[in-house]
Amino acid sequence: MNTYDPNAASYVIPDDELLADEAQYSSFGDTVHYVDPPKIFRHGQGSYMYDTAGVPFLDLQMWYSAVNFGYGNKRLNDTLKRQIDVLPQVASQYLHQTRIELAKTIAVDAQKKFGLKGRVHFNVGGAQAVEDSLKLVRNYKNGKSLMFAFEGGYHGRTLGASSITSSYRYRRRFGHFGERAMFIPFPYPFRRPKGMTPEEYSDHCVRQFERLFETEYNGVWDPKVNQAEYAAFYVEPIQGTGGYVVPPRNFFKDLKKVLDKYGILMVVDEIQMGFWRTGKLWSIEHFGVTPDIIVFGKALTNGLNPLSGLWAREEMINPTIFPPGSTHSTFNSNPLGTSLGLEVIKMGYELDYEKTVPEKGAHFLEGLKDLQKRHKEIGDVDGLGLALRAEICTDDGFTPNRALLDKMVDIGLAGDLEHNGKKIGLVLDVGGWYKNVITFAPSLDISYEEIDLAIVLLDQLLTKAKKAM
């Protein structure tokens, strides 16, 4: 039994002892227990995490895209340390400098890009920011509480966020959701109907959505007063948990025309794709539309502090329509988080991620395409910037093969792959409608050598996994 020594710099409890305690005292209601047993890591640096034995694991998911700028990022860590010595805590009813600076930075950036004045509202997690956006929408739309969202979409697991997340699995045990969203098909290029190009499928999805407004009997529109029953459409420009599905570039422009025509707000969820994951501060910038609300979180602080927020158009969020006390969280806009967020945005522009991320993403995608040629089980590869996907299938190249991907994840976490005669592991994330998609979200600072190593390790991993099936 290990005992705490206050004079020791640190002490290490063995993995087996930790796992035994965890099994007895921790809730299993979170996402840790998707892998059995859960993996324990001790250290992280750059693109790697290290286990108790010191084995490096190349991380290709970076805490679900929360650590976009790598583990142990010195610039961001130093920012956190400085802020601790200046103003580490302050109650959220008071102001401090970086809160104001960060709000201004995001709002000014949005005005330059979208031509609209707006304001920024903070919270502590992505789902909580989604909740705030739902309040904002309901308030602006005179209490309307029904929303549109996409099949395959994910917006969080609080009660409100679960109501606009398409998976029933997240709602099943928690009673009836009377205000559950209407879920609309998302153009999934790899699994489009036969005989359609991706662009034709995109057009089809938009036409089917617009059909809902043709007459009062289609269910959502009253032509006598020109009013919709639904308030907003929640969208991920690239589906995150849904499998990093990238829609055709014309899709959101065409969809936004329908939304504007019928007075439906567009709320853009950038929680996973924001902060240069796709090569833009916001992934919606790739699609040429102007959002009404942007929700963000995760990489805003590189995973060092829970901070999230939203930007909304001035007419929706000005103090007259959305007054003090409309929402609240004790820890929102905390100074540790806002100082980090401000530094993240400054760093992103200074290091020119708009140039480097697409270049690295193209190199990674080429590697995946080459891997696809050698493994017929890779049915599809695609991506935008450093948000990439590889869809794992049976040997027909199309039928989802969740079991093979599960085996790949287990082997990667075992840390028994080889590189230069030494053991190495690989951290992957599983997504997709059929849980058969590797969703790649590596560090934005990943080197070209590390990308090449990732392809080599994926080759090893696939080969081992197929032999083990």
Short mmCIF file of C-alpha atoms in Angstrom, two decimals, residues 33-207:
data_model
loop_
_atom_site.label_atom_id
_atom_site.label_comp_id
_atom_site.label_asym_id
_atom_site.label_seq_id
_atom_site.Cartn_x
_atom_site.Cartn_y
_atom_site.Cartn_z
CA HIS A 33 -15.48 2.63 -19.42
CA TYR A 34 -15.82 2.25 -23.17
CA VAL A 35 -12.45 0.47 -22.94
CA ASP A 36 -12.03 -2.40 -20.49
CA PRO A 37 -9.92 -1.94 -18.49
CA PRO A 38 -9.60 1.84 -18.78
CA LYS A 39 -6.11 3.00 -19.74
CA ILE A 40 -4.03 4.98 -17.24
CA PHE A 41 -1.64 7.60 -18.58
CA ARG A 42 0.96 9.44 -16.52
CA HIS A 43 2.44 12.17 -18.72
CA GLY A 44 1.87 14.03 -21.97
CA GLN A 45 4.14 16.03 -24.26
CA GLY A 46 3.47 17.31 -27.75
CA SER A 47 1.64 14.62 -29.73
CA TYR A 48 2.36 11.87 -27.20
CA MET A 49 0.99 10.45 -23.95
CA TYR A 50 3.03 8.08 -21.80
CA ASP A 51 1.86 5.19 -19.64
CA THR A 52 3.30 3.96 -16.35
CA ALA A 53 5.96 1.90 -18.14
CA GLY A 54 7.07 4.98 -20.07
CA VAL A 55 5.75 3.67 -23.40
CA PRO A 56 4.88 6.56 -25.76
CA PHE A 57 1.46 6.63 -27.39
CA LEU A 58 0.99 8.77 -30.48
CA ASP A 59 -2.31 10.51 -29.84
CA LEU A 60 -4.40 11.03 -32.95
CA GLN A 61 -7.53 12.28 -31.16
CA MET A 62 -6.09 14.82 -28.65
CA TRP A 63 -8.87 14.65 -26.07
CA TYR A 64 -11.63 14.85 -28.70
CA SER A 65 -9.97 17.91 -30.25
CA ALA A 66 -9.70 19.76 -26.93
CA VAL A 67 -5.88 19.77 -26.98
CA ASN A 68 -5.41 21.20 -30.46
CA PHE A 69 -2.05 22.72 -29.56
CA GLY A 70 -0.37 19.68 -28.03
CA TYR A 71 0.29 18.43 -24.53
CA GLY A 72 2.60 20.59 -22.44
CA ASN A 73 2.40 23.55 -24.82
CA LYS A 74 4.93 25.87 -23.17
CA ARG A 75 3.39 29.13 -24.33
CA LEU A 76 -0.05 28.21 -23.02
CA ASN A 77 1.23 26.57 -19.85
CA ASP A 78 3.24 29.72 -19.07
CA THR A 79 0.13 31.83 -19.63
CA LEU A 80 -1.71 29.75 -17.06
CA LYS A 81 1.15 30.01 -14.56
CA ARG A 82 1.35 33.80 -14.92
CA GLN A 83 -2.38 34.19 -14.43
CA ILE A 84 -2.30 32.08 -11.25
CA ASP A 85 0.08 34.63 -9.72
CA VAL A 86 -1.95 37.66 -10.86
CA LEU A 87 -5.67 36.86 -10.51
CA PRO A 88 -6.53 33.16 -10.30
CA GLN A 89 -10.10 33.56 -9.04
CA VAL A 90 -12.82 36.14 -9.14
CA ALA A 91 -16.59 35.77 -8.76
CA SER A 92 -18.44 35.83 -12.06
CA GLN A 93 -20.48 38.93 -11.19
CA TYR A 94 -17.27 40.99 -11.35
CA LEU A 95 -15.15 41.91 -14.35
CA HIS A 96 -11.51 41.31 -15.14
CA GLN A 97 -9.32 42.28 -18.06
CA THR A 98 -8.95 39.07 -20.08
CA ARG A 99 -12.69 38.37 -19.95
CA ILE A 100 -13.33 41.66 -21.74
CA GLU A 101 -10.38 41.24 -24.10
CA LEU A 102 -11.41 37.74 -25.14
CA ALA A 103 -15.02 38.74 -25.76
CA LYS A 104 -13.87 41.70 -27.85
CA THR A 105 -11.38 39.59 -29.82
CA ILE A 106 -14.01 37.01 -30.78
CA ALA A 107 -16.70 39.63 -31.54
CA VAL A 108 -14.40 41.82 -33.66
CA ASP A 109 -13.15 38.77 -35.56
CA ALA A 110 -16.76 37.70 -36.26
CA GLN A 111 -17.72 41.18 -37.43
CA LYS A 112 -14.83 41.21 -39.91
CA LYS A 113 -15.81 37.80 -41.26
CA PHE A 114 -19.59 37.97 -41.19
CA GLY A 115 -20.29 41.69 -41.27
CA LEU A 116 -22.44 41.56 -38.15
CA LYS A 117 -22.10 43.10 -34.74
CA GLY A 118 -22.43 40.62 -31.91
CA ARG A 119 -21.55 39.78 -28.34
CA VAL A 120 -19.89 36.87 -26.54
CA HIS A 121 -21.34 34.95 -23.61
CA PHE A 122 -19.24 32.50 -21.55
CA ASN A 123 -19.87 29.24 -19.71
CA VAL A 124 -17.79 26.27 -18.55
CA GLY A 125 -18.43 23.39 -20.98
CA GLY A 126 -19.67 22.73 -24.49
CA ALA A 127 -23.02 21.28 -23.46
CA GLN A 128 -23.56 24.17 -21.06
CA ALA A 129 -22.91 26.66 -23.86
CA VAL A 130 -25.44 24.76 -25.98
CA GLU A 131 -27.93 25.13 -23.12
CA ASP A 132 -27.27 28.87 -23.06
CA SER A 133 -27.84 29.04 -26.80
CA LEU A 134 -31.19 27.27 -26.40
CA LYS A 135 -32.23 29.91 -23.86
CA LEU A 136 -31.06 32.64 -26.21
CA VAL A 137 -33.07 31.18 -29.10
CA ARG A 138 -36.21 30.61 -27.05
CA ASN A 139 -36.04 34.13 -25.66
CA TYR A 140 -35.53 35.72 -29.07
CA LYS A 141 -38.24 33.58 -30.67
CA ASN A 142 -40.87 34.43 -28.03
CA GLY A 143 -40.73 31.09 -26.26
CA LYS A 144 -40.63 28.74 -29.23
CA SER A 145 -38.86 25.63 -28.06
CA LEU A 146 -38.78 23.28 -31.06
CA MET A 147 -35.55 22.92 -33.04
CA PHE A 148 -34.25 21.20 -36.13
CA ALA A 149 -31.03 19.20 -35.95
CA PHE A 150 -29.27 16.62 -38.08
CA GLU A 151 -29.28 12.86 -38.08
CA GLY A 152 -25.81 11.96 -36.86
CA GLY A 153 -25.50 15.26 -35.00
CA TYR A 154 -24.11 15.53 -31.49
CA HIS A 155 -24.43 18.57 -29.20
CA GLY A 156 -23.87 17.20 -25.69
CA ARG A 157 -25.54 15.15 -22.96
CA THR A 158 -27.25 17.62 -20.68
CA LEU A 159 -31.03 17.37 -20.91
CA GLY A 160 -31.40 20.25 -23.37
CA ALA A 161 -28.41 19.24 -25.48
CA SER A 162 -29.63 15.62 -25.55
CA SER A 163 -32.92 16.81 -27.02
CA ILE A 164 -31.10 18.09 -30.12
CA THR A 165 -28.62 15.17 -30.32
CA SER A 166 -29.90 12.52 -32.70
CA SER A 167 -28.90 9.43 -30.70
CA TYR A 168 -31.81 8.07 -28.65
CA ARG A 169 -29.23 6.18 -26.58
CA TYR A 170 -28.44 9.41 -24.70
CA ARG A 171 -32.12 10.02 -23.84
CA ARG A 172 -33.59 6.56 -23.31
CA ARG A 173 -33.21 6.29 -19.54
CA PHE A 174 -34.26 9.83 -18.67
CA GLY A 175 -37.94 10.03 -19.46
CA HIS A 176 -39.92 11.56 -22.29
CA PHE A 177 -38.38 14.44 -24.25
CA GLY A 178 -41.44 16.32 -25.45
CA GLU A 179 -39.34 19.01 -27.10
CA ARG A 180 -37.01 16.66 -28.93
CA ALA A 181 -35.70 18.10 -32.18
CA MET A 182 -36.89 17.05 -35.61
CA PHE A 183 -33.87 15.30 -37.11
CA ILE A 184 -33.14 16.02 -40.76
CA PRO A 185 -30.94 13.87 -43.06
CA PHE A 186 -27.34 15.07 -43.38
CA PRO A 187 -25.61 14.57 -46.75
CA TYR A 188 -23.17 11.74 -46.01
CA PRO A 189 -21.17 11.43 -49.24
CA PHE A 190 -19.81 7.91 -48.71
CA ARG A 191 -23.25 6.48 -47.91
CA ARG A 192 -25.29 8.47 -50.41
CA PRO A 193 -28.02 6.81 -52.49
CA LYS A 194 -26.81 4.96 -55.55
CA GLY A 195 -26.87 6.95 -58.76
CA MET A 196 -26.40 10.34 -57.07
CA THR A 197 -23.25 12.45 -56.96
CA PRO A 198 -22.45 14.01 -53.57
CA GLU A 199 -23.69 17.36 -54.86
CA GLU A 200 -26.94 15.84 -56.12
CA TYR A 201 -27.45 14.19 -52.76
CA SER A 202 -26.86 17.55 -51.07
CA ASP A 203 -29.48 19.16 -53.31
CA HIS A 204 -31.88 16.32 -52.54
CA CYS A 205 -31.47 16.78 -48.77
CA VAL A 206 -32.16 20.52 -49.04
CA ARG A 207 -35.22 19.97 -51.25
#
